[in-house]
């Protein structure tokens, strides 16, 4: 949250996010091992944006909240316990389908048709109410005729509910979204088992409008974060930042492991791989050393983004992890050894748990330097685990794995597709695409009256004339005449015999 719009109130929203994720915890038995596995479905957390007040007025609802209100003022504002019918069709007066015509002989029969249409609508609503539903949510409309029946029955009805919200409510309450009342036999019925159950459904006024709160869902746990803000832009930014925080908390709780942040993991891996590369006597040493150097991109980029001296900070960080790893490899009675190149000016600036800064050779003598990371506010190296700068271990593992796979995929590519440059047009400036042959007479072959002898036997270089064309520029019409003469004329055999004696044959021209 620190780099987003919630950074100013990070403590408030961090607590809100943790409470929201913990409230949707579900436990299940692993199929093979039989162990209890905890899941934290973020999809069960609904984020609702509401204009007005400050961001600190945002709150968590242990239930499902949606932007909606009662369809009529005569309906109750609170229903407990709630049996919820989730409908995906409109509750309006029944009408004949398009293309259906009814022929009547008496005007009174028209009134009977209208009355029957009203009775069909009433029967549908009665089937829903008789099944025990006292809360009706529909994605379509509810007309005045239908609302009258709900008011008389003391039920709450809400219209124009988003279908996505309706599906979430169905998962949380154990209900089913109904698209039609018709059954397999063509009759209309409503099964009570399709109703969702909740402890209470009530309408509350939040900001400039009303919201419907569904509390105590039966099947699954649900939570809603109601965000308050000044405008749509701020609410959208808060929504994105909070969603990122919820996903981080979910990964942390499900994997149950964390690592120190601030470049600590990358620096420790870089130092370890660098030492391991020196033990190899093959070309793999170069690959491992290159991988070790690439890991330092993360702490170096963090330092550059914080306007700190990246070279010095990364050097201090590597020195701290080198000292910590050396200390582990040696017996506790022997002091930690520091390489000569780091013993002089390579002392690392480190910060202890109490906030005091001290210089220690190699940076590894201080306890906790296993978790050494960057403090980008002060430009120092500190124990980030004690400072609370941590990351989910699963996220770090996946990022390293995916980056490695991407690099391997790119390196496996051994072909390159290159587009050739577009060939320039003719040098004399004529239009592109015009074919020009520059030819010269090389022999005198007798032809028919419509075939120029020079068309039959020509060379592609040299000088000469072809009719009235200087330098022998032959255009498309000459090509057609030559081709026609060479095929139809008697001299076609002469052309073939002359072709064998020499010259260059190009698209019918030699």
PDB file of C-alpha atoms in Angstrom, residues 298-311 313 374 376:
ATOM      1  CA  UNK A 298      16.171  -6.241  -7.736  1.00  0.00           C
ATOM      2  CA  UNK A 299      18.060  -4.495  -4.880  1.00  0.00           C
ATOM      3  CA  UNK A 300      19.798  -2.204  -7.371  1.00  0.00           C
ATOM      4  CA  UNK A 301      16.478  -1.108  -8.853  1.00  0.00           C
ATOM      5  CA  UNK A 302      15.000  -0.557  -5.393  1.00  0.00           C
ATOM      6  CA  UNK A 303      17.904   1.724  -4.485  1.00  0.00           C
ATOM      7  CA  UNK A 304      17.674   3.688  -7.740  1.00  0.00           C
ATOM      8  CA  UNK A 305      13.919   4.212  -7.346  1.00  0.00           C
ATOM      9  CA  UNK A 306      14.520   5.577  -3.832  1.00  0.00           C
ATOM     10  CA  UNK A 307      17.181   8.023  -5.148  1.00  0.00           C
ATOM     11  CA  UNK A 308      19.915   6.299  -3.139  1.00  0.00           C
ATOM     12  CA  UNK A 309      23.474   5.322  -4.072  1.00  0.00           C
ATOM     13  CA  UNK A 310      22.743   1.935  -5.615  1.00  0.00           C
ATOM     14  CA  UNK A 311      26.377   0.874  -5.954  1.00  0.00           C
ATOM     15  CA  UNK A 313      23.995   0.035  -0.933  1.00  0.00           C
ATOM     16  CA  UNK A 374      17.601  -2.250   2.339  1.00  0.00           C
ATOM     17  CA  UNK A 376      15.349   2.980   1.555  1.00  0.00           C
TER      18      UNK A 376
END
